[in-house]
Amino acid sequence: MTPKTARWQRSLADAFDSVDALLTYLELTPDELPILRDYPAFPLKVPRGFAARMEPGNPNDPLLRQVLPLGAELHAYPGYSRDPVGDLHAIAAPGVIHKYAGRVLLVATGGCAVHCRYCFRRNFPYAEQQLSRSKLALALDYIAERPDIHEVILSGGDPLLLSDDKLFNLLTALAGIGHIRRIRIHSRIPIVLPERMTDTLLDYLSGLAVSIVLVVHANHANELSSDVGAILNRWRRRGITLLNQSVLLAGINDNVDALCNLSEKLFGFGILPYYLHLLDKAAGVGHFEVAEDTAKQLLQRMQRTLPGYLVPKLVKECAGEPNKTSIL
Ligand SMILES: *Cc1c(COP(=O)(O)O)cnc(C)c1O
Ligand code: SF4
């Protein structure tokens, strides 16, 4: 018997959705911060477990800075646009973004468990990407008709926001396509809402006949709390490949100590660093930019400090390119 509302769904419903409530919880005064008040399209959203990892009284906390809407978002930086990575031009079927050889990205749902202010998808027409049953059938047809597609990347939004029923139906359908060898899940939920990582979900995934790769998304070591570590270590022992992607963000992780600490902590949790992305130039995120030269220097210093497998690949996404562009 599945309860009507799972515990993780109740946690999600209970997430902070008001700046004032979050700042009060963190013992901060809204008047002292350059807060953006009017942001109906992309409001604040922060699960309580994630907020609990922030330092009370610190307006520059690296986790708070990722989620707090600031007035700087309204500043129009040159070269920043609504679709910086060309995703809208690469929609091949409903919810299917086919940009790279051998793999497609499937936008399984528009929603996220957290709203990250630097996200390029903040301007994406999510509602149009929400997959109804008939649209999903078209997406699956597209994949089934192309034997050169070997990997489906579930993305969003956050695919783990789907209910177990919907998610399991989708995974079963994908795993049943003969030429699909791998299903990759891109999700920030293992970090921000670890209660969603239930044993039911793990049992289901590890029972599929295809390889499962889970790419989580953490930008700072403080995001990796011990409950997250305990869960992910268990997932790895059950044969799920665990990788992390981060975004290089001014004022959050743009120093060599923060990046090295993140890699070390990830490894302790059974996760290897995969990509460190340069910011995608989406309207509203320019204040997070780290210059490409600075990024290269940071990576070179990481290489002098860490074993090669703990140094992520520094990449950027260029619209129209057949793969992510490596920078170092
Ligand atoms: C990033 C991305 C992928 C995956 O690229 P990898 O280099 O395989 O991680 C696939 N499709 C799209 C549209 C992407 O943006
Ligand atoms: S898509 Fe990922 S980075 Fe963007 S808001 Fe959702 S969880 Fe954050």
mmCIF file of C-alpha atoms and ligand atoms in Angstrom:
data_model
loop_
_atom_site.group_PDB
_atom_site.id
_atom_site.type_symbol
_atom_site.label_atom_id
_atom_site.label_comp_id
_atom_site.label_asym_id
_atom_site.label_seq_id
_atom_site.Cartn_x
_atom_site.Cartn_y
_atom_site.Cartn_z
ATOM 1 C CA MET A 1 0.000 0.000 0.000
ATOM 2 C CA THR A 2 1.451 3.318 -1.036
ATOM 3 C CA PRO A 3 0.246 6.173 1.145
ATOM 4 C CA LYS A 4 -1.562 8.864 -0.844
ATOM 5 C CA THR A 5 1.069 11.451 -0.094
ATOM 6 C CA ALA A 6 4.574 10.161 0.435
ATOM 7 C CA ARG A 7 6.760 11.710 3.136
ATOM 8 C CA TRP A 8 8.933 13.443 0.517
ATOM 9 C CA GLN A 9 5.848 14.987 -1.053
ATOM 10 C CA ARG A 10 4.854 16.428 2.301
ATOM 11 C CA SER A 11 8.400 17.811 2.762
ATOM 12 C CA LEU A 12 8.146 19.406 -0.632
ATOM 13 C CA ALA A 13 4.805 21.007 0.155
ATOM 14 C CA ASP A 14 6.389 22.350 3.334
ATOM 15 C CA ALA A 15 9.367 24.001 1.551
ATOM 16 C CA PHE A 16 10.053 27.687 2.141
ATOM 17 C CA ASP A 17 8.236 29.734 -0.481
ATOM 18 C CA SER A 18 8.624 33.170 1.041
ATOM 19 C CA VAL A 19 11.765 35.252 1.363
ATOM 20 C CA ASP A 20 10.655 36.630 4.707
ATOM 21 C CA ALA A 21 10.030 33.222 6.236
ATOM 22 C CA LEU A 22 13.414 31.928 5.073
ATOM 23 C CA LEU A 23 15.286 34.998 6.326
ATOM 24 C CA THR A 24 13.484 34.939 9.656
ATOM 25 C CA TYR A 25 14.451 31.274 10.020
ATOM 26 C CA LEU A 26 18.078 32.252 9.315
ATOM 27 C CA GLU A 27 17.924 35.165 11.769
ATOM 28 C CA LEU A 28 18.501 37.706 8.993
ATOM 29 C CA THR A 29 16.762 41.032 8.423
ATOM 30 C CA PRO A 30 15.280 41.422 4.920
ATOM 31 C CA ASP A 31 15.792 45.199 4.976
ATOM 32 C CA GLU A 32 19.563 44.762 5.096
ATOM 33 C CA LEU A 33 19.670 42.706 1.904
ATOM 34 C CA PRO A 34 19.135 43.801 -1.719
ATOM 35 C CA ILE A 35 16.166 41.457 -2.103
ATOM 36 C CA LEU A 36 14.105 41.201 -5.253
ATOM 37 C CA ARG A 37 10.460 41.318 -4.239
ATOM 38 C CA ASP A 38 8.550 40.979 -7.471
ATOM 39 C CA TYR A 39 9.499 37.749 -9.219
ATOM 40 C CA PRO A 40 6.260 35.851 -9.895
ATOM 41 C CA ALA A 41 7.667 33.702 -12.701
ATOM 42 C CA PHE A 42 10.437 32.159 -10.598
ATOM 43 C CA PRO A 43 9.634 32.535 -6.898
ATOM 44 C CA LEU A 44 11.797 31.458 -4.006
ATOM 45 C CA LYS A 45 11.577 27.737 -3.273
ATOM 46 C CA VAL A 46 13.824 26.018 -0.715
ATOM 47 C CA PRO A 47 13.208 22.681 1.036
ATOM 48 C CA ARG A 48 13.631 22.971 4.799
ATOM 49 C CA GLY A 49 16.321 20.303 4.938
ATOM 50 C CA PHE A 50 18.432 22.359 2.543
ATOM 51 C CA ALA A 51 17.849 25.569 4.512
ATOM 52 C CA ALA A 52 19.003 23.716 7.638
ATOM 53 C CA ARG A 53 22.471 23.462 6.071
ATOM 54 C CA MET A 54 22.767 27.262 5.841
ATOM 55 C CA GLU A 55 24.596 29.225 8.527
ATOM 56 C CA PRO A 56 22.221 31.375 10.566
ATOM 57 C CA GLY A 57 23.092 35.080 10.564
ATOM 58 C CA ASN A 58 25.301 34.852 7.449
ATOM 59 C CA PRO A 59 23.850 36.825 4.503
ATOM 60 C CA ASN A 60 26.681 35.521 2.286
ATOM 61 C CA ASP A 61 26.126 31.858 3.053
ATOM 62 C CA PRO A 62 26.992 29.949 -0.157
ATOM 63 C CA LEU A 63 23.753 27.945 -0.057
ATOM 64 C CA LEU A 64 21.562 30.948 0.657
ATOM 65 C CA ARG A 65 23.163 32.874 -2.207
ATOM 66 C CA GLN A 66 22.091 30.130 -4.634
ATOM 67 C CA VAL A 67 18.411 30.537 -3.816
ATOM 68 C CA LEU A 68 17.829 34.116 -2.632
ATOM 69 C CA PRO A 69 16.289 36.404 -5.290
ATOM 70 C CA LEU A 70 18.341 39.591 -5.492
ATOM 71 C CA GLY A 71 17.692 42.874 -7.280
ATOM 72 C CA ALA A 72 20.748 42.182 -9.491
ATOM 73 C CA GLU A 73 18.586 39.683 -11.420
ATOM 74 C CA LEU A 74 16.860 42.584 -13.140
ATOM 75 C CA HIS A 75 20.104 43.987 -14.515
ATOM 76 C CA ALA A 76 20.400 43.373 -18.272
ATOM 77 C CA TYR A 77 23.939 42.128 -18.963
ATOM 78 C CA PRO A 78 25.080 42.239 -22.612
ATOM 79 C CA GLY A 79 25.124 38.812 -24.259
ATOM 80 C CA TYR A 80 22.575 37.305 -21.867
ATOM 81 C CA SER A 81 19.362 36.006 -23.438
ATOM 82 C CA ARG A 82 16.334 33.842 -22.778
ATOM 83 C CA ASP A 83 17.595 30.734 -24.595
ATOM 84 C CA PRO A 84 21.397 30.873 -24.316
ATOM 85 C CA VAL A 85 22.040 27.215 -25.121
ATOM 86 C CA GLY A 86 19.746 26.866 -28.118
ATOM 87 C CA ASP A 87 17.495 24.235 -26.515
ATOM 88 C CA LEU A 88 14.359 25.671 -28.064
ATOM 89 C CA HIS A 89 15.788 24.986 -31.540
ATOM 90 C CA ALA A 90 16.726 21.417 -30.668
ATOM 91 C CA ILE A 91 13.267 20.175 -29.647
ATOM 92 C CA ALA A 92 12.834 17.085 -31.803
ATOM 93 C CA ALA A 93 9.560 15.766 -30.351
ATOM 94 C CA PRO A 94 7.479 16.847 -27.350
ATOM 95 C CA GLY A 95 9.904 17.054 -24.413
ATOM 96 C CA VAL A 96 12.796 15.590 -26.430
ATOM 97 C CA ILE A 97 15.908 17.734 -26.885
ATOM 98 C CA HIS A 98 18.198 16.019 -29.385
ATOM 99 C CA LYS A 99 21.420 17.973 -29.689
ATOM 100 C CA TYR A 100 24.185 15.362 -29.286
ATOM 101 C CA ALA A 101 24.960 12.064 -31.017
ATOM 102 C CA GLY A 102 23.710 8.865 -29.411
ATOM 103 C CA ARG A 103 21.784 10.519 -26.587
ATOM 104 C CA VAL A 104 18.689 12.592 -26.061
ATOM 105 C CA LEU A 105 17.498 14.663 -23.189
ATOM 106 C CA LEU A 106 13.910 14.043 -22.124
ATOM 107 C CA VAL A 107 12.254 16.858 -20.198
ATOM 108 C CA ALA A 108 10.140 14.676 -17.954
ATOM 109 C CA THR A 109 8.632 17.470 -15.890
ATOM 110 C CA GLY A 110 8.976 21.226 -15.630
ATOM 111 C CA GLY A 111 9.050 21.569 -11.860
ATOM 112 C CA CYS A 112 11.997 21.542 -9.455
ATOM 113 C CA ALA A 113 12.293 20.955 -5.706
ATOM 114 C CA VAL A 114 14.434 24.081 -5.353
ATOM 115 C CA HIS A 115 14.698 27.234 -7.414
ATOM 116 C CA CYS A 116 18.325 28.013 -8.212
ATOM 117 C CA ARG A 117 18.714 31.645 -9.178
ATOM 118 C CA TYR A 118 21.572 30.950 -11.634
ATOM 119 C CA CYS A 119 19.577 28.393 -13.617
ATOM 120 C CA PHE A 120 19.331 28.906 -17.374
ATOM 121 C CA ARG A 121 16.025 27.074 -17.343
ATOM 122 C CA ARG A 122 14.447 29.851 -15.291
ATOM 123 C CA ASN A 123 13.178 31.303 -18.571
ATOM 124 C CA PHE A 124 12.241 28.012 -20.207
ATOM 125 C CA PRO A 125 8.583 27.571 -21.225
ATOM 126 C CA TYR A 126 8.072 24.706 -18.810
ATOM 127 C CA ALA A 127 4.324 24.488 -18.967
ATOM 128 C CA GLU A 128 4.591 23.662 -22.672
ATOM 129 C CA GLN A 129 7.061 20.878 -21.878
ATOM 130 C CA GLN A 130 4.862 19.140 -19.310
ATOM 131 C CA LEU A 131 4.303 15.725 -20.856
ATOM 132 C CA SER A 132 0.712 14.600 -21.200
ATOM 133 C CA ARG A 133 0.109 10.941 -21.971
ATOM 134 C CA SER A 134 -0.243 11.592 -25.704
ATOM 135 C CA LYS A 135 2.855 13.788 -25.869
ATOM 136 C CA LEU A 136 4.830 11.196 -23.960
ATOM 137 C CA ALA A 137 3.778 8.594 -26.520
ATOM 138 C CA LEU A 138 5.189 10.826 -29.275
ATOM 139 C CA ALA A 139 8.432 11.273 -27.329
ATOM 140 C CA LEU A 140 8.787 7.508 -26.854
ATOM 141 C CA ASP A 141 8.042 6.905 -30.552
ATOM 142 C CA TYR A 142 10.795 9.332 -31.506
ATOM 143 C CA ILE A 143 13.304 7.433 -29.373
ATOM 144 C CA ALA A 144 12.076 3.980 -30.405
ATOM 145 C CA GLU A 145 12.381 4.845 -34.109
ATOM 146 C CA ARG A 146 16.046 5.855 -33.827
ATOM 147 C CA PRO A 147 18.348 2.876 -33.184
ATOM 148 C CA ASP A 148 21.370 5.177 -32.899
ATOM 149 C CA ILE A 149 20.042 6.581 -29.600
ATOM 150 C CA HIS A 150 21.638 4.536 -26.802
ATOM 151 C CA GLU A 151 21.118 6.801 -23.828
ATOM 152 C CA VAL A 152 18.157 8.766 -22.544
ATOM 153 C CA ILE A 153 18.839 11.547 -20.086
ATOM 154 C CA LEU A 154 15.874 12.322 -17.875
ATOM 155 C CA SER A 155 16.013 15.981 -17.095
ATOM 156 C CA GLY A 156 13.689 18.852 -16.472
ATOM 157 C CA GLY A 157 13.004 20.493 -14.241
ATOM 158 C CA ASP A 158 13.749 17.605 -11.972
ATOM 159 C CA PRO A 159 12.656 14.128 -13.110
ATOM 160 C CA LEU A 160 12.611 12.750 -9.559
ATOM 161 C CA LEU A 161 9.687 15.059 -8.807
ATOM 162 C CA LEU A 162 7.494 12.649 -10.751
ATOM 163 C CA SER A 163 5.420 10.344 -8.592
ATOM 164 C CA ASP A 164 6.657 6.755 -8.373
ATOM 165 C CA ASP A 165 3.824 5.637 -10.662
ATOM 166 C CA LYS A 166 4.669 8.075 -13.428
ATOM 167 C CA LEU A 167 8.404 7.641 -13.076
ATOM 168 C CA PHE A 168 8.250 3.832 -13.082
ATOM 169 C CA ASN A 169 5.981 3.796 -16.144
ATOM 170 C CA LEU A 170 8.383 6.054 -17.998
ATOM 171 C CA LEU A 171 11.459 4.049 -16.984
ATOM 172 C CA THR A 172 9.815 0.746 -17.894
ATOM 173 C CA ALA A 173 8.905 2.091 -21.321
ATOM 174 C CA LEU A 174 12.424 3.394 -21.939
ATOM 175 C CA ALA A 175 14.157 0.270 -20.657
ATOM 176 C CA GLY A 176 11.933 -1.760 -22.979
ATOM 177 C CA ILE A 177 13.369 -0.070 -26.087
ATOM 178 C CA GLY A 178 16.004 -2.520 -27.367
ATOM 179 C CA HIS A 179 18.665 0.009 -28.333
ATOM 180 C CA ILE A 180 18.616 1.924 -25.034
ATOM 181 C CA ARG A 181 21.664 0.879 -23.002
ATOM 182 C CA ARG A 182 21.739 3.557 -20.350
ATOM 183 C CA ILE A 183 19.275 5.771 -18.576
ATOM 184 C CA ARG A 184 20.805 8.817 -17.012
ATOM 185 C CA ILE A 185 18.955 10.858 -14.404
ATOM 186 C CA HIS A 186 19.973 14.486 -13.954
ATOM 187 C CA SER A 187 18.598 15.570 -10.595
ATOM 188 C CA ARG A 188 19.274 18.011 -7.784
ATOM 189 C CA ILE A 189 16.790 16.159 -5.559
ATOM 190 C CA PRO A 190 19.310 13.732 -3.985
ATOM 191 C CA ILE A 191 21.010 16.852 -2.584
ATOM 192 C CA VAL A 192 18.063 19.112 -1.734
ATOM 193 C CA LEU A 193 15.332 16.593 -0.874
ATOM 194 C CA PRO A 194 17.078 13.350 0.127
ATOM 195 C CA GLU A 195 13.868 11.924 1.606
ATOM 196 C CA ARG A 196 12.748 11.354 -2.007
ATOM 197 C CA MET A 197 15.518 8.745 -2.394
ATOM 198 C CA THR A 198 13.388 5.938 -1.009
ATOM 199 C CA ASP A 199 14.224 2.249 -0.965
ATOM 200 C CA THR A 200 11.224 1.697 -3.255
ATOM 201 C CA LEU A 201 12.867 3.929 -5.848
ATOM 202 C CA LEU A 202 16.280 2.302 -5.392
ATOM 203 C CA ASP A 203 14.812 -1.226 -5.647
ATOM 204 C CA TYR A 204 13.014 -0.255 -8.809
ATOM 205 C CA LEU A 205 16.039 1.319 -10.494
ATOM 206 C CA SER A 206 18.452 -1.431 -9.573
ATOM 207 C CA GLY A 207 16.003 -3.998 -10.951
ATOM 208 C CA LEU A 208 16.012 -2.516 -14.460
ATOM 209 C CA ALA A 209 17.940 -4.282 -17.215
ATOM 210 C CA VAL A 210 19.709 -1.071 -18.318
ATOM 211 C CA SER A 211 22.560 0.768 -16.582
ATOM 212 C CA ILE A 212 21.522 3.672 -14.401
ATOM 213 C CA VAL A 213 23.658 6.767 -14.072
ATOM 214 C CA LEU A 214 22.594 9.363 -11.518
ATOM 215 C CA VAL A 215 24.109 12.803 -12.042
ATOM 216 C CA VAL A 216 23.469 14.911 -8.964
ATOM 217 C CA HIS A 217 24.062 18.638 -8.722
ATOM 218 C CA ALA A 218 25.906 20.220 -5.804
ATOM 219 C CA ASN A 219 27.958 23.396 -5.995
ATOM 220 C CA HIS A 220 29.388 23.607 -2.488
ATOM 221 C CA ALA A 221 30.602 21.113 0.118
ATOM 222 C CA ASN A 222 28.110 22.464 2.676
ATOM 223 C CA GLU A 223 25.283 21.017 0.553
ATOM 224 C CA LEU A 224 26.564 17.507 1.263
ATOM 225 C CA SER A 225 25.105 16.709 4.663
ATOM 226 C CA SER A 226 25.633 13.347 6.319
ATOM 227 C CA ASP A 227 22.084 12.157 5.552
ATOM 228 C CA VAL A 228 22.722 12.782 1.850
ATOM 229 C CA GLY A 229 25.996 10.858 2.140
ATOM 230 C CA ALA A 230 24.434 7.853 3.857
ATOM 231 C CA ILE A 231 21.792 7.541 1.148
ATOM 232 C CA LEU A 232 24.082 7.991 -1.829
ATOM 233 C CA ASN A 233 26.667 5.559 -0.508
ATOM 234 C CA ARG A 234 23.904 2.977 -0.336
ATOM 235 C CA TRP A 235 22.852 3.740 -3.907
ATOM 236 C CA ARG A 236 26.399 3.315 -5.150
ATOM 237 C CA ARG A 237 26.735 -0.033 -3.419
ATOM 238 C CA ARG A 238 23.619 -1.147 -5.304
ATOM 239 C CA GLY A 239 25.337 -0.485 -8.620
ATOM 240 C CA ILE A 240 24.137 3.001 -9.510
ATOM 241 C CA THR A 241 26.888 5.112 -11.075
ATOM 242 C CA LEU A 242 27.061 8.459 -9.258
ATOM 243 C CA LEU A 243 28.416 11.654 -10.809
ATOM 244 C CA ASN A 244 28.117 15.325 -9.883
ATOM 245 C CA GLN A 245 27.821 18.432 -11.970
ATOM 246 C CA SER A 246 28.363 21.928 -10.634
ATOM 247 C CA VAL A 247 28.137 25.430 -11.958
ATOM 248 C CA LEU A 248 31.003 27.836 -11.302
ATOM 249 C CA LEU A 249 29.326 30.702 -9.439
ATOM 250 C CA ALA A 250 30.755 34.026 -8.334
ATOM 251 C CA GLY A 251 30.684 34.418 -4.567
ATOM 252 C CA ILE A 252 29.675 30.769 -4.039
ATOM 253 C CA ASN A 253 32.387 28.394 -5.236
ATOM 254 C CA ASP A 254 34.833 30.519 -7.254
ATOM 255 C CA ASN A 255 37.894 29.735 -5.159
ATOM 256 C CA VAL A 256 40.201 26.750 -5.157
ATOM 257 C CA ASP A 257 39.503 25.739 -1.550
ATOM 258 C CA ALA A 258 35.743 25.576 -2.099
ATOM 259 C CA LEU A 259 36.184 23.524 -5.279
ATOM 260 C CA CYS A 260 38.719 21.113 -3.753
ATOM 261 C CA ASN A 261 36.591 20.636 -0.632
ATOM 262 C CA LEU A 262 33.607 19.864 -2.829
ATOM 263 C CA SER A 263 35.513 17.201 -4.785
ATOM 264 C CA GLU A 264 36.873 15.600 -1.623
ATOM 265 C CA LYS A 265 33.479 15.488 0.010
ATOM 266 C CA LEU A 266 31.790 14.128 -3.098
ATOM 267 C CA PHE A 267 34.299 11.302 -3.243
ATOM 268 C CA GLY A 268 33.616 10.482 0.394
ATOM 269 C CA PHE A 269 29.972 10.069 -0.578
ATOM 270 C CA GLY A 270 30.814 7.768 -3.493
ATOM 271 C CA ILE A 271 30.314 10.444 -6.167
ATOM 272 C CA LEU A 272 32.843 11.481 -8.818
ATOM 273 C CA PRO A 273 32.962 15.059 -10.105
ATOM 274 C CA TYR A 274 31.861 15.108 -13.750
ATOM 275 C CA TYR A 275 31.347 18.626 -15.100
ATOM 276 C CA LEU A 276 32.057 22.095 -13.793
ATOM 277 C CA HIS A 277 29.952 24.315 -16.030
ATOM 278 C CA LEU A 278 30.609 27.893 -16.899
ATOM 279 C CA LEU A 279 27.402 29.784 -16.332
ATOM 280 C CA ASP A 280 24.920 29.660 -19.201
ATOM 281 C CA LYS A 281 24.177 33.236 -20.171
ATOM 282 C CA ALA A 282 20.485 33.361 -19.329
ATOM 283 C CA ALA A 283 18.754 36.658 -18.690
ATOM 284 C CA GLY A 284 18.797 37.381 -14.934
ATOM 285 C CA VAL A 285 21.956 35.479 -13.946
ATOM 286 C CA GLY A 286 24.817 37.786 -15.018
ATOM 287 C CA HIS A 287 25.846 38.613 -11.442
ATOM 288 C CA PHE A 288 26.958 34.974 -10.981
ATOM 289 C CA GLU A 289 29.443 35.046 -13.869
ATOM 290 C CA VAL A 290 33.061 33.995 -13.392
ATOM 291 C CA ALA A 291 35.374 35.014 -16.264
ATOM 292 C CA GLU A 292 36.699 32.169 -18.416
ATOM 293 C CA ASP A 293 40.340 33.016 -17.643
ATOM 294 C CA THR A 294 39.679 32.939 -13.911
ATOM 295 C CA ALA A 295 37.926 29.594 -14.350
ATOM 296 C CA LYS A 296 40.936 28.126 -16.176
ATOM 297 C CA GLN A 297 43.299 29.289 -13.454
ATOM 298 C CA LEU A 298 41.094 27.744 -10.780
ATOM 299 C CA LEU A 299 41.086 24.420 -12.621
ATOM 300 C CA GLN A 300 44.853 24.472 -13.062
ATOM 301 C CA ARG A 301 45.250 24.998 -9.351
ATOM 302 C CA MET A 302 42.854 22.125 -8.658
ATOM 303 C CA GLN A 303 44.984 19.903 -10.898
ATOM 304 C CA ARG A 304 48.024 20.700 -8.795
ATOM 305 C CA THR A 305 46.184 19.747 -5.621
ATOM 306 C CA LEU A 306 43.977 16.752 -6.409
ATOM 307 C CA PRO A 307 44.223 13.416 -8.210
ATOM 308 C CA GLY A 308 43.020 13.695 -11.789
ATOM 309 C CA TYR A 309 39.770 11.840 -11.114
ATOM 310 C CA LEU A 310 38.712 14.471 -8.581
ATOM 311 C CA VAL A 311 39.112 17.344 -11.056
ATOM 312 C CA PRO A 312 35.866 17.943 -12.963
ATOM 313 C CA LYS A 313 35.875 18.804 -16.663
ATOM 314 C CA LEU A 314 35.468 22.537 -17.143
ATOM 315 C CA VAL A 315 32.897 22.991 -19.901
ATOM 316 C CA LYS A 316 30.572 25.474 -21.450
ATOM 317 C CA GLU A 317 27.547 24.972 -23.602
ATOM 318 C CA CYS A 318 27.649 26.727 -26.979
ATOM 319 C CA ALA A 319 24.410 26.815 -28.962
ATOM 320 C CA GLY A 320 24.741 24.772 -32.157
ATOM 321 C CA GLU A 321 27.835 22.769 -31.063
ATOM 322 C CA PRO A 322 27.687 18.928 -31.237
ATOM 323 C CA ASN A 323 28.915 18.533 -27.648
ATOM 324 C CA LYS A 324 29.755 20.578 -24.596
ATOM 325 C CA THR A 325 32.883 22.645 -25.186
ATOM 326 C CA SER A 326 35.866 21.709 -23.043
ATOM 327 C CA ILE A 327 37.760 24.726 -21.776
ATOM 328 C CA LEU A 328 41.052 23.453 -20.401
HETATM 329 C C1 LIG B 1 24.456 18.340 -21.513
HETATM 330 C C2 LIG B 1 23.528 17.746 -22.460
HETATM 331 C C3 LIG B 1 23.597 16.389 -22.786
HETATM 332 C C4 LIG B 1 24.595 15.457 -22.160
HETATM 333 O O1 LIG B 1 25.899 15.738 -22.521
HETATM 334 P P1 LIG B 1 27.051 14.814 -21.961
HETATM 335 O O2 LIG B 1 28.294 15.473 -22.461
HETATM 336 O O3 LIG B 1 26.843 13.451 -22.505
HETATM 337 O O4 LIG B 1 26.946 14.820 -20.475
HETATM 338 C C5 LIG B 1 22.721 15.890 -23.725
HETATM 339 N N1 LIG B 1 21.800 16.660 -24.315
HETATM 340 C C6 LIG B 1 21.709 17.971 -24.029
HETATM 341 C C7 LIG B 1 20.681 18.789 -24.719
HETATM 342 C C8 LIG B 1 22.557 18.560 -23.084
HETATM 343 O O5 LIG B 1 22.436 19.846 -22.788
HETATM 344 S S1 SF4 B 2 16.805 22.737 -13.252
HETATM 345 FE FE1 SF4 B 2 18.340 22.256 -11.676
HETATM 346 S S2 SF4 B 2 19.572 24.135 -11.489
HETATM 347 FE FE2 SF4 B 2 17.642 24.679 -12.503
HETATM 348 S S3 SF4 B 2 16.265 25.371 -10.861
HETATM 349 FE FE3 SF4 B 2 15.872 23.190 -11.234
HETATM 350 S S4 SF4 B 2 17.193 22.138 -9.749
HETATM 351 FE FE4 SF4 B 2 17.966 24.231 -9.907
#
